[in-house]
Tab-separated table of C-alpha atoms and ligand atoms in Angstrom:
chain	number	residue	atom	x	y	z
S	892	MET	CA	0.079	-0.110	-0.288
S	893	LYS	CA	1.230	3.418	-0.922
S	894	SER	CA	2.255	6.347	1.893
S	895	VAL	CA	1.189	9.960	1.857
S	896	SER	CA	2.692	12.482	3.785
S	897	LEU	CA	1.474	15.923	4.078
S	898	HIS	CA	2.426	19.620	5.206
S	899	THR	CA	0.685	23.095	5.414
S	900	LEU	CA	1.902	26.315	5.137
S	901	GLY	CA	-0.378	29.299	6.307
S	902	CYS	CA	-3.482	29.872	8.473
S	903	LYS	CA	-5.616	27.372	10.705
S	904	LEU	CA	-7.900	26.831	7.580
S	905	ASN	CA	-5.177	25.544	5.913
S	906	TYR	CA	-4.009	22.898	8.266
S	907	SER	CA	-7.973	22.001	9.026
S	908	GLU	CA	-8.078	21.496	5.026
S	909	THR	CA	-4.745	19.027	4.969
S	910	SER	CA	-6.013	17.256	7.572
S	911	THR	CA	-9.059	16.439	6.014
S	912	ILE	CA	-7.168	15.290	2.619
S	913	GLY	CA	-5.113	13.019	4.878
S	914	LYS	CA	-8.235	11.793	6.037
S	915	SER	CA	-9.379	11.276	2.617
S	916	PHE	CA	-6.184	9.306	1.825
S	917	SER	CA	-6.087	7.331	4.806
S	918	GLU	CA	-10.047	6.066	3.996
S	919	LYS	CA	-8.473	4.621	0.797
S	920	GLY	CA	-5.898	2.842	2.317
S	921	PHE	CA	-3.075	4.639	2.294
S	922	THR	CA	-0.372	4.879	5.249
S	923	LEU	CA	0.193	8.506	6.739
S	924	ARG	CA	3.595	9.217	7.295
S	925	GLU	CA	4.933	12.362	9.468
S	926	TYR	CA	6.043	15.556	7.157
S	927	GLY	CA	10.116	14.710	6.753
S	928	GLU	CA	9.652	10.695	6.624
S	929	PRO	CA	9.771	9.206	3.356
S	930	ALA	CA	6.614	8.568	1.280
S	931	ASP	CA	5.344	7.869	-2.078
S	932	ILE	CA	3.537	10.762	-2.343
S	933	PHE	CA	3.700	14.283	-1.090
S	934	VAL	CA	0.582	16.615	-0.756
S	935	LEU	CA	1.858	20.665	0.192
S	936	ASN	CA	-0.787	22.649	1.079
S	937	THR	CA	0.474	26.410	0.502
S	938	CYS	CA	-0.161	29.952	1.842
S	939	SER	CA	0.152	33.156	-0.234
S	940	VAL	CA	0.379	35.720	2.603
S	941	THR	CA	3.955	36.576	1.534
S	942	GLU	CA	6.164	36.638	-1.492
S	943	ASN	CA	8.263	34.301	0.396
S	944	ALA	CA	5.959	31.525	-0.568
S	945	ASP	CA	7.626	30.471	-3.627
S	946	ARG	CA	11.267	30.247	-2.089
S	947	GLU	CA	9.663	28.055	0.707
S	948	CYS	CA	7.559	26.068	-1.650
S	949	ARG	CA	10.356	25.644	-3.695
S	950	GLN	CA	12.814	24.702	-0.555
S	951	ILE	CA	10.454	22.196	0.644
S	952	VAL	CA	9.548	20.386	-2.534
S	953	ARG	CA	13.554	20.014	-2.850
S	954	SER	CA	13.734	18.525	0.892
S	955	VAL	CA	11.506	16.111	0.314
S	956	LEU	CA	12.697	14.719	-3.129
S	957	ARG	CA	16.333	14.791	-1.740
S	958	LYS	CA	15.207	12.230	0.608
S	959	ASN	CA	13.037	10.185	-1.873
S	960	PRO	CA	13.771	11.221	-5.485
S	961	ASP	CA	10.443	9.173	-6.511
S	962	THR	CA	8.003	10.672	-4.503
S	963	TYR	CA	5.065	11.982	-6.364
S	964	VAL	CA	4.464	15.963	-5.233
S	965	ILE	CA	1.379	17.168	-5.221
S	966	VAL	CA	1.088	21.237	-4.353
S	967	THR	CA	-2.353	22.839	-3.668
S	968	GLY	CA	-3.846	25.848	-1.601
S	969	CYS	CA	-3.512	29.842	-2.187
S	970	TYR	CA	-0.248	30.197	-4.109
S	971	ALA	CA	-1.214	27.083	-6.179
S	972	GLN	CA	-4.559	29.007	-7.221
S	973	LEU	CA	-2.452	32.223	-7.584
S	974	GLN	CA	0.595	31.167	-9.207
S	975	PRO	CA	-0.009	27.829	-10.924
S	976	ASP	CA	2.633	28.265	-13.564
S	977	GLU	CA	5.390	29.408	-10.785
S	978	ILE	CA	4.971	26.311	-9.112
S	979	ALA	CA	4.669	23.995	-12.066
S	980	GLY	CA	7.919	25.291	-12.864
S	981	ILE	CA	9.537	24.004	-9.678
S	982	ASP	CA	11.812	20.855	-10.503
S	983	GLY	CA	9.782	17.568	-9.091
S	984	VAL	CA	6.306	19.031	-8.878
S	985	ASP	CA	3.933	16.240	-10.380
S	986	LEU	CA	0.672	18.041	-9.896
S	987	VAL	CA	-0.508	21.364	-9.181
S	988	LEU	CA	-4.516	21.645	-8.039
S	989	GLY	CA	-6.143	25.336	-7.728
S	990	ILE	CA	-8.376	26.067	-4.632
S	991	ASN	CA	-11.918	24.398	-5.832
S	992	GLU	CA	-9.623	21.166	-7.317
S	993	LYS	CA	-8.374	20.729	-3.918
S	994	LEU	CA	-11.374	19.750	-2.653
S	995	HIS	CA	-11.596	16.517	-5.203
S	996	LEU	CA	-7.771	16.092	-4.814
S	997	MET	CA	-8.458	12.475	-4.999
S	998	ASP	CA	-10.126	12.703	-8.534
S	999	TYR	CA	-6.823	14.138	-9.983
S	1000	ILE	CA	-4.619	11.253	-9.037
S	1001	ASP	CA	-4.052	8.244	-10.681
S	1002	ASN	CA	-1.145	5.658	-10.496
S	1003	PHE	CA	1.286	8.258	-8.995
S	1004	GLU	CA	4.209	7.935	-11.898
S	1005	LYS	CA	6.472	10.759	-11.978
S	1006	ARG	CA	6.552	12.296	-15.577
S	1007	ASP	CA	8.603	15.151	-17.051
S	1008	LEU	CA	6.262	17.873	-17.188
S	1009	SER	CA	3.743	18.700	-14.149
S	1010	CYS	CA	-0.091	18.906	-14.766
S	1011	ILE	CA	-1.940	22.243	-13.672
S	1012	TYR	CA	-5.631	21.715	-12.867
S	1013	ARG	CA	-7.159	25.200	-11.643
S	1014	GLU	CA	-10.604	26.986	-12.482
S	1015	SER	CA	-10.750	30.774	-11.827
S	1016	HIS	CA	-11.349	31.770	-8.205
S	1017	GLU	CA	-14.714	33.197	-9.668
S	1018	LYS	CA	-15.756	29.565	-9.663
S	1019	ALA	CA	-14.743	28.785	-6.168
S	1020	THR	CA	-18.111	28.459	-4.859
S	1021	ASP	CA	-18.332	24.935	-3.265
S	1022	PHE	CA	-17.448	24.814	0.729
S	1023	PHE	CA	-14.516	22.402	1.310
S	1024	GLU	CA	-15.746	20.722	4.586
S	1025	ALA	CA	-12.695	20.468	7.112
S	1026	TYR	CA	-11.802	20.012	10.338
S	1027	SER	CA	-8.144	19.045	12.030
S	1028	ALA	CA	-8.797	16.499	14.469
S	1029	ASP	CA	-5.656	14.198	13.735
S	1030	THR	CA	-2.664	15.639	16.183
S	1031	ASP	CA	-1.403	13.528	19.075
S	1032	SER	CA	-2.688	15.878	21.773
S	1033	ARG	CA	-6.576	15.272	20.829
S	1034	THR	CA	-7.427	18.432	22.820
S	1035	ARG	CA	-8.110	20.958	20.545
S	1036	ALA	CA	-9.305	20.996	17.352
S	1037	PHE	CA	-10.150	23.675	14.526
S	1038	LEU	CA	-13.474	23.407	12.652
S	1039	LYS	CA	-14.140	25.394	9.505
S	1040	ILE	CA	-17.657	27.386	9.445
S	1041	GLN	CA	-16.837	29.849	6.701
S	1042	ASP	CA	-14.304	30.426	3.769
S	1043	GLY	CA	-13.639	33.154	1.087
S	1044	CYS	CA	-14.288	36.820	1.784
S	1045	ASN	CA	-16.376	39.796	0.042
S	1046	TYR	CA	-14.348	42.380	1.415
S	1047	LYS	CA	-11.468	44.092	-0.668
S	1048	CYS	CA	-8.726	45.082	1.441
S	1049	SER	CA	-6.298	46.687	-1.029
S	1050	PHE	CA	-3.424	44.671	0.320
S	1051	CYS	CA	-5.201	41.310	0.369
S	1052	THR	CA	-4.880	38.360	-2.019
S	1053	ILE	CA	-6.973	35.871	-0.254
S	1054	PRO	CA	-10.353	36.742	-2.260
S	1055	LEU	CA	-8.736	36.147	-5.065
S	1056	ALA	CA	-7.496	32.942	-3.865
S	1057	ARG	CA	-10.213	31.839	-2.053
S	1058	GLY	CA	-13.298	33.405	-3.808
S	1059	THR	CA	-16.334	35.134	-2.233
S	1060	SER	CA	-17.734	34.512	1.160
S	1061	ARG	CA	-19.619	31.095	1.641
S	1062	SER	CA	-20.766	29.289	4.874
S	1063	LEU	CA	-21.259	25.856	6.117
S	1064	SER	CA	-24.753	24.950	7.184
S	1065	PRO	CA	-25.501	25.007	10.815
S	1066	GLU	CA	-26.496	21.316	10.174
S	1067	LYS	CA	-23.187	20.191	9.244
S	1068	ILE	CA	-21.399	22.237	11.744
S	1069	LEU	CA	-22.689	20.561	14.201
S	1070	VAL	CA	-22.440	17.275	12.809
S	1071	ASN	CA	-18.848	17.855	12.453
S	1072	ALA	CA	-18.625	18.957	15.637
S	1073	GLN	CA	-19.820	15.929	17.325
S	1074	LYS	CA	-17.416	13.979	15.151
S	1075	ILE	CA	-14.444	16.207	16.953
S	1076	ILE	CA	-16.195	15.650	20.163
S	1077	ASP	CA	-16.470	11.812	19.556
S	1078	ALA	CA	-12.577	11.718	19.022
S	1079	GLY	CA	-12.443	12.999	22.465
S	1080	TYR	CA	-11.871	16.722	21.728
S	1081	ARG	CA	-12.094	19.006	24.289
S	1082	GLU	CA	-11.834	22.217	22.659
S	1083	ILE	CA	-13.162	23.463	19.372
S	1084	VAL	CA	-11.995	26.559	17.699
S	1085	LEU	CA	-14.134	28.150	14.735
S	1086	THR	CA	-12.162	29.270	11.880
S	1087	GLY	CA	-13.079	31.107	8.557
S	1088	VAL	CA	-11.316	33.827	6.438
S	1089	ASN	CA	-13.763	36.073	7.770
S	1090	THR	CA	-15.988	34.372	10.359
S	1091	GLY	CA	-18.002	37.446	11.360
S	1092	ASP	CA	-19.286	37.513	7.921
S	1093	TYR	CA	-21.058	33.893	8.295
S	1094	SER	CA	-24.483	33.877	6.984
S	1095	PHE	CA	-26.481	30.862	5.456
S	1096	GLU	CA	-30.068	31.387	5.073
S	1097	ASN	CA	-31.240	33.110	8.154
S	1098	TYR	CA	-28.484	32.062	10.516
S	1099	ARG	CA	-25.403	34.445	11.114
S	1100	LEU	CA	-22.401	33.983	13.547
S	1101	ILE	CA	-24.257	34.613	16.705
S	1102	ASP	CA	-26.896	31.635	15.733
S	1103	ILE	CA	-23.714	29.542	15.366
S	1104	LEU	CA	-22.128	30.480	18.572
S	1105	LYS	CA	-25.630	29.816	20.615
S	1106	LEU	CA	-25.582	26.404	18.698
S	1107	THR	CA	-22.369	25.133	19.480
S	1108	ASP	CA	-22.671	26.502	23.371
S	1109	GLY	CA	-25.059	23.660	23.612
S	1110	LEU	CA	-22.574	20.861	22.873
S	1111	ASP	CA	-20.649	18.623	25.338
S	1112	ILE	CA	-17.567	20.035	25.197
S	1113	ASP	CA	-15.451	21.931	27.533
S	1114	ARG	CA	-14.570	25.324	25.111
S	1115	ILE	CA	-15.691	26.744	22.039
S	1116	ARG	CA	-12.938	29.422	20.645
S	1117	LEU	CA	-13.616	31.819	17.782
S	1118	SER	CA	-10.057	31.997	15.745
S	1119	SER	CA	-10.685	35.709	14.944
S	1120	ILE	CA	-13.031	37.994	13.986
S	1121	GLU	CA	-13.156	41.627	12.066
S	1122	PRO	CA	-14.070	44.457	14.479
S	1123	ASN	CA	-17.019	45.822	12.259
S	1124	LEU	CA	-18.640	42.308	12.632
S	1125	ILE	CA	-18.794	42.281	16.594
S	1126	THR	CA	-22.073	43.152	17.673
S	1127	ASP	CA	-23.632	43.885	20.852
S	1128	GLU	CA	-25.263	40.148	20.694
S	1129	ILE	CA	-21.658	38.815	20.204
S	1130	ILE	CA	-20.632	40.974	23.316
S	1131	SER	CA	-23.477	39.695	25.403
S	1132	PHE	CA	-23.144	36.273	24.398
S	1133	ALA	CA	-19.430	35.776	25.242
S	1134	LYS	CA	-20.052	37.623	28.733
S	1135	ASP	CA	-22.376	35.099	29.699
S	1136	SER	CA	-21.523	31.868	27.947
S	1137	GLU	CA	-19.382	29.141	30.538
S	1138	LYS	CA	-18.167	27.414	27.241
S	1139	PHE	CA	-16.934	30.370	25.072
S	1140	CYS	CA	-13.288	31.231	25.766
S	1141	SER	CA	-12.404	34.846	27.116
S	1142	HIS	CA	-10.292	35.824	23.920
S	1143	PHE	CA	-11.099	37.844	20.992
S	1144	HIS	CA	-8.398	38.210	18.046
S	1145	ILE	CA	-9.225	40.963	16.325
S	1146	PRO	CA	-7.262	42.820	13.108
S	1147	LEU	CA	-6.330	46.192	13.430
S	1148	GLN	CA	-4.119	46.311	11.032
S	1149	SER	CA	-3.111	50.071	11.428
S	1150	GLY	CA	-4.019	52.530	14.087
S	1151	ASP	CA	-4.331	55.508	11.453
S	1152	ASN	CA	-7.245	56.712	9.734
S	1153	GLU	CA	-5.490	58.042	6.807
S	1154	ILE	CA	-3.809	54.496	6.375
S	1155	LEU	CA	-6.988	52.503	7.261
S	1156	ARG	CA	-9.182	54.363	4.577
S	1157	SER	CA	-6.609	53.480	1.648
S	1158	MET	CA	-6.545	49.498	3.113
S	1159	ARG	CA	-10.380	50.032	2.816
S	1160	ARG	CA	-10.974	48.696	6.144
S	1161	ARG	CA	-14.423	48.854	7.317
S	1162	TYR	CA	-13.803	50.649	10.428
S	1163	ASN	CA	-11.794	53.835	11.723
S	1164	ARG	CA	-9.677	53.890	14.863
S	1165	GLU	CA	-12.335	55.359	16.936
S	1166	GLN	CA	-14.550	52.553	16.205
S	1167	TYR	CA	-12.124	49.918	17.048
S	1168	ARG	CA	-11.136	51.661	19.993
S	1169	ASP	CA	-15.041	51.874	21.337
S	1170	THR	CA	-15.148	47.865	20.354
S	1171	ILE	CA	-11.794	47.215	22.535
S	1172	LEU	CA	-13.482	48.825	25.702
S	1173	LYS	CA	-16.668	47.627	25.017
S	1174	LEU	CA	-15.380	44.083	25.345
S	1175	LYS	CA	-12.938	44.535	27.966
S	1176	GLU	CA	-15.513	46.315	30.007
S	1177	ASN	CA	-18.129	43.137	29.590
S	1178	ILE	CA	-15.980	40.107	29.486
S	1179	LYS	CA	-14.328	39.146	32.451
S	1180	ASP	CA	-10.396	38.344	32.384
S	1181	ILE	CA	-10.769	39.005	28.308
S	1182	CYS	CA	-7.371	38.408	26.401
S	1183	ILE	CA	-7.362	40.466	23.058
S	1184	GLY	CA	-5.088	40.352	20.278
S	1185	ALA	CA	-4.583	41.887	17.168
S	1186	ASP	CA	-3.105	41.792	13.627
S	1187	VAL	CA	-0.968	44.990	12.716
S	1188	ILE	CA	0.894	45.884	9.169
S	1189	VAL	CA	3.453	48.070	9.371
S	1190	GLY	CA	5.221	49.768	6.050
S	1191	TYR	CA	2.115	49.467	3.780
S	1192	PRO	CA	2.652	52.289	1.245
S	1193	GLY	CA	2.339	55.882	1.938
S	1194	GLU	CA	2.703	54.968	5.921
S	1195	THR	CA	5.009	57.857	7.105
S	1196	ASP	CA	6.694	58.372	10.277
S	1197	GLY	CA	3.548	60.222	11.359
S	1198	ASN	CA	1.481	57.829	10.484
S	1199	PHE	CA	3.292	54.707	12.289
S	1200	GLN	CA	3.348	57.112	15.506
S	1201	ASN	CA	-0.283	57.306	15.672
S	1202	THR	CA	-0.490	53.523	15.298
S	1203	LEU	CA	2.042	53.036	17.997
S	1204	GLU	CA	0.367	55.591	20.255
S	1205	PHE	CA	-2.756	54.437	19.561
S	1206	ILE	CA	-1.759	51.026	20.176
S	1207	ASN	CA	-0.074	51.625	23.715
S	1208	ASP	CA	-3.287	53.476	24.713
S	1209	LEU	CA	-5.586	50.496	23.958
S	1210	PRO	CA	-5.733	47.697	26.567
S	1211	LEU	CA	-4.483	44.981	24.009
S	1212	ASN	CA	-2.634	42.213	25.047
S	1213	TYR	CA	-0.798	40.830	22.505
S	1214	LEU	CA	0.148	41.676	18.771
S	1215	HIS	CA	0.837	39.747	15.323
S	1216	VAL	CA	2.771	42.060	13.669
S	1217	PHE	CA	3.306	41.835	9.847
S	1218	SER	CA	5.917	43.980	7.575
S	1219	TYR	CA	4.011	44.846	4.567
S	1220	SER	CA	4.637	42.769	1.483
S	1221	GLU	CA	4.017	43.571	-2.049
S	1222	ARG	CA	1.667	41.062	-3.702
S	1223	ARG	CA	0.515	40.681	-7.123
S	1224	ASN	CA	-2.752	41.624	-8.219
S	1225	THR	CA	-3.572	43.790	-5.395
S	1226	ASP	CA	-4.222	47.326	-5.527
S	1227	ALA	CA	-1.931	48.527	-2.712
S	1228	VAL	CA	1.031	47.414	-4.976
S	1229	ASN	CA	0.145	50.391	-7.251
S	1230	LEU	CA	0.315	52.888	-4.584
S	1231	PRO	CA	2.885	55.504	-4.182
S	1232	GLY	CA	5.070	55.726	-1.263
S	1233	LYS	CA	7.048	52.687	-0.819
S	1234	VAL	CA	8.013	52.564	2.432
S	1235	SER	CA	11.905	51.016	2.665
S	1236	ILE	CA	12.653	47.383	3.651
S	1237	ARG	CA	14.854	48.989	6.561
S	1238	ASP	CA	11.820	51.241	8.042
S	1239	ARG	CA	9.400	48.163	7.605
S	1240	LYS	CA	11.939	46.265	9.968
S	1241	LEU	CA	12.209	49.239	12.457
S	1242	ARG	CA	8.757	49.807	12.645
S	1243	SER	CA	7.815	46.017	13.000
S	1244	GLY	CA	10.630	45.656	15.841
S	1245	ILE	CA	9.215	48.336	17.796
S	1246	LEU	CA	5.646	47.081	17.427
S	1247	ARG	CA	6.867	43.596	18.294
S	1248	ARG	CA	8.726	44.855	21.804
S	1249	LEU	CA	5.428	46.859	22.330
S	1250	SER	CA	3.619	43.089	22.157
S	1251	ASP	CA	5.923	41.792	24.288
S	1252	SER	CA	5.311	44.293	27.288
S	1253	LYS	CA	1.735	44.197	26.636
S	1254	ARG	CA	1.868	40.408	26.936
S	1255	PHE	CA	4.391	40.439	30.117
S	1256	GLU	CA	1.897	43.056	31.597
S	1257	PHE	CA	-1.265	40.847	31.087
S	1258	TYR	CA	0.412	37.585	32.434
S	1259	SER	CA	1.809	39.061	35.264
S	1260	GLY	CA	-1.820	40.276	36.456
S	1261	TYR	CA	-2.377	36.695	37.142
S	1262	ILE	CA	0.627	35.690	38.913
S	1263	GLY	CA	-0.388	33.880	42.062
S	1264	LYS	CA	-4.259	33.198	40.604
S	1265	ARG	CA	-5.939	30.044	39.554
S	1266	LEU	CA	-7.009	29.189	36.214
S	1267	SER	CA	-7.767	26.157	34.389
S	1268	VAL	CA	-6.104	24.848	31.500
S	1269	LEU	CA	-6.460	22.748	28.495
S	1270	PRO	CA	-3.125	20.282	28.291
S	1271	GLU	CA	-2.429	20.066	24.621
S	1272	SER	CA	1.206	18.741	24.633
S	1273	CYS	CA	3.744	16.884	27.458
S	1274	LYS	CA	7.525	16.779	27.032
S	1275	ASP	CA	10.378	16.167	29.351
S	1276	GLY	CA	8.541	15.774	32.305
S	1277	PHE	CA	6.305	19.110	31.595
S	1278	THR	CA	2.773	19.665	30.452
S	1279	GLU	CA	1.650	22.771	28.198
S	1280	GLY	CA	-1.619	24.112	27.435
S	1281	LEU	CA	-3.763	27.277	27.076
S	1282	THR	CA	-6.075	28.655	29.778
S	1283	SER	CA	-9.516	30.214	28.179
S	1284	ASN	CA	-7.760	33.324	27.631
S	1285	TYR	CA	-5.183	32.352	25.554
S	1286	ILE	CA	-1.985	32.078	28.158
S	1287	ARG	CA	0.132	29.365	27.381
S	1288	VAL	CA	0.733	27.748	30.474
S	1289	LYS	CA	3.386	25.001	31.975
S	1290	PHE	CA	3.661	22.987	34.534
S	1291	SER	CA	5.418	20.178	35.974
S	1292	GLY	CA	4.178	16.276	35.318
S	1293	GLU	CA	2.501	14.453	32.342
S	1294	SER	CA	-1.227	15.441	32.449
S	1295	LEU	CA	-2.034	15.211	28.829
S	1296	THR	CA	-3.317	11.438	29.114
S	1297	GLU	CA	-6.463	12.557	31.128
S	1298	ASN	CA	-7.883	14.692	28.392
S	1299	ARG	CA	-9.358	16.993	30.678
S	1300	LEU	CA	-8.995	20.689	32.428
S	1301	VAL	CA	-6.605	21.363	34.514
S	1302	ASN	CA	-6.571	23.827	37.542
S	1303	VAL	CA	-3.230	25.345	38.244
S	1304	LYS	CA	-1.995	28.199	40.130
S	1305	LEU	CA	0.344	30.754	38.000
S	1306	THR	CA	3.472	31.305	39.617
S	1307	ARG	CA	6.068	32.931	37.325
S	1308	THR	CA	6.371	34.776	33.894
S	1309	ASP	CA	8.783	36.509	31.310
S	1310	GLY	CA	5.958	37.727	29.275
S	1311	VAL	CA	7.472	35.054	26.611
S	1312	LYS	CA	8.017	31.891	27.278
S	1313	PRO	CA	4.704	29.972	28.430
S	1314	VAL	CA	3.828	30.778	31.967
S	1315	PHE	CA	4.955	28.536	34.939
S	1316	ALA	CA	2.223	27.101	37.068
S	1317	GLU	CA	2.075	24.471	39.930
S	1318	LEU	CA	-0.831	22.186	40.376
S	1319	PRO	CA	-2.840	22.247	43.539
S	1320	ASP	CA	-1.614	19.884	46.551
X	283	SF4	S1	-11.051	40.762	5.647
X	283	SF4	FE1	-9.789	42.195	4.187
X	283	SF4	S2	-7.973	41.143	4.946
X	283	SF4	FE2	-9.335	39.857	5.873
X	283	SF4	S3	-9.499	38.488	4.230
X	283	SF4	FE3	-11.001	39.761	3.499
X	283	SF4	S4	-10.133	41.128	2.077
X	283	SF4	FE4	-8.217	40.018	3.046
C-alpha cells in the first residue's frame, strides 16, 4: 500500500483542510507518514500571505525529493491558485491543484508515476463557490480541534490576495457544523476553535455567526473559541453572549492593521480607529478576564513616520494584550502594490521591531496580572516531564507532570512569567 505525507503552510484554515485531505487518503487505505519521513506521495498545502511563498515552496519540494527522489509531489492551496505556472516550473512538482480542485484532490490522481512535465488543474477563483468541509482532528494531543465554518471573503482590502485565492464568502450549514463538531467531540477533543477567512461574515439562510455560537454552546464540550473576527462585525449580541457563556473562551483576536485613519481608509478597512477603540473598550468592560490580540501591518505604502507614530500611540493606549505584527509585503494583483510612497525594507523592519517590543510588554503586563491566581488549562502537549496548554484567555501555561492522558481541564496556579515563554504554574496540593 502506498504512503503519503502532508505539509501545511499558512493559516488554521489550511491546517484543517490538510487534515481532511489526510483523512481522505487514509480512508482509501494509504498509510499516513509524518512530514519529513520518506513517502510515495507528498502533498503541500500552500499559503500566499507573503512573497516568500515561492521560496518556501521550492525549498520544501527540494528537501522532500532529496530524501526520496521518486516521491510524487502535489502542490495545492492559495499559492497554487494564484501562481500555478510558477509552481509547475519547480523541478519535481507533478501536480498543481487550485482551490476548487483541492476539494476533489483524489479525483485528480491516477497511478502516481512521475513524468517530465507537471499537470495543472485550476479554475478561476470566481468558480470557487463550493464549500470544502474541513476540521483538523488528527494531532497527537487530541484536545483542541479547528472546525471550518466559513470560507472566502467579500471584502476588498487593498493589500489582500485572499479573495483572489479563495473566492467570495460562503458558509457551512448549521446542521453540517453540528455534525462535524460531534465527530470532533466523539474523537475526544475538549476544545473546538471555529475558523474561517472572515468568520464574522458567517451567513447561511437566516443564520448568522451569533446563531452558530449559541448552537455550539449547547454541545457537550468544555470550550468553544473563535479564531478571529473583523472589528466591524462584533455586535452587542456577540459581546453579551460571550459575557454570559461558560464555554465560550474569553479571547478575541481582532485585526487592526493600522491605528491611523488615513492608512485604514487607503487599506479599505471597514472601520476607523475610534470605532475600533470603542469595540475593544466594550469587550474589556463586559467580559471578565478577556484577552484581546490584534494583527497589525507596518510599512504599508504611504505610511509616513507620522502615520506609524499614530499607530504606535493608539495601540499603546489601548488595552490590547498581544500583537501579531506583519511587515507589508507586495502582492501581485492587489491595488496596494500600485500605490505611491513605498516604505523602505529597513523602515519596515524597524517599525515591526518597535511594535513587537510593545507586544512583548503588553503580554508581560497581562500575564503578570494572573501570577498567584488559579486558572483552568487544557493540556495540549507533554515533553520532558512538563505539560503545556492554554487557558480560556489564551495564556500558554507550563507545569510539571504529564497530565495530557487524562484529557480534561486542569486547575493550576500561575507562578512565574517572563511574558514571552509559557507561564510557569503549579498543580494544587
Ligand atoms: S477582511 Fe480584508 S484582509 Fe481579511 S480576508 Fe477579507 S479582504 Fe483579506
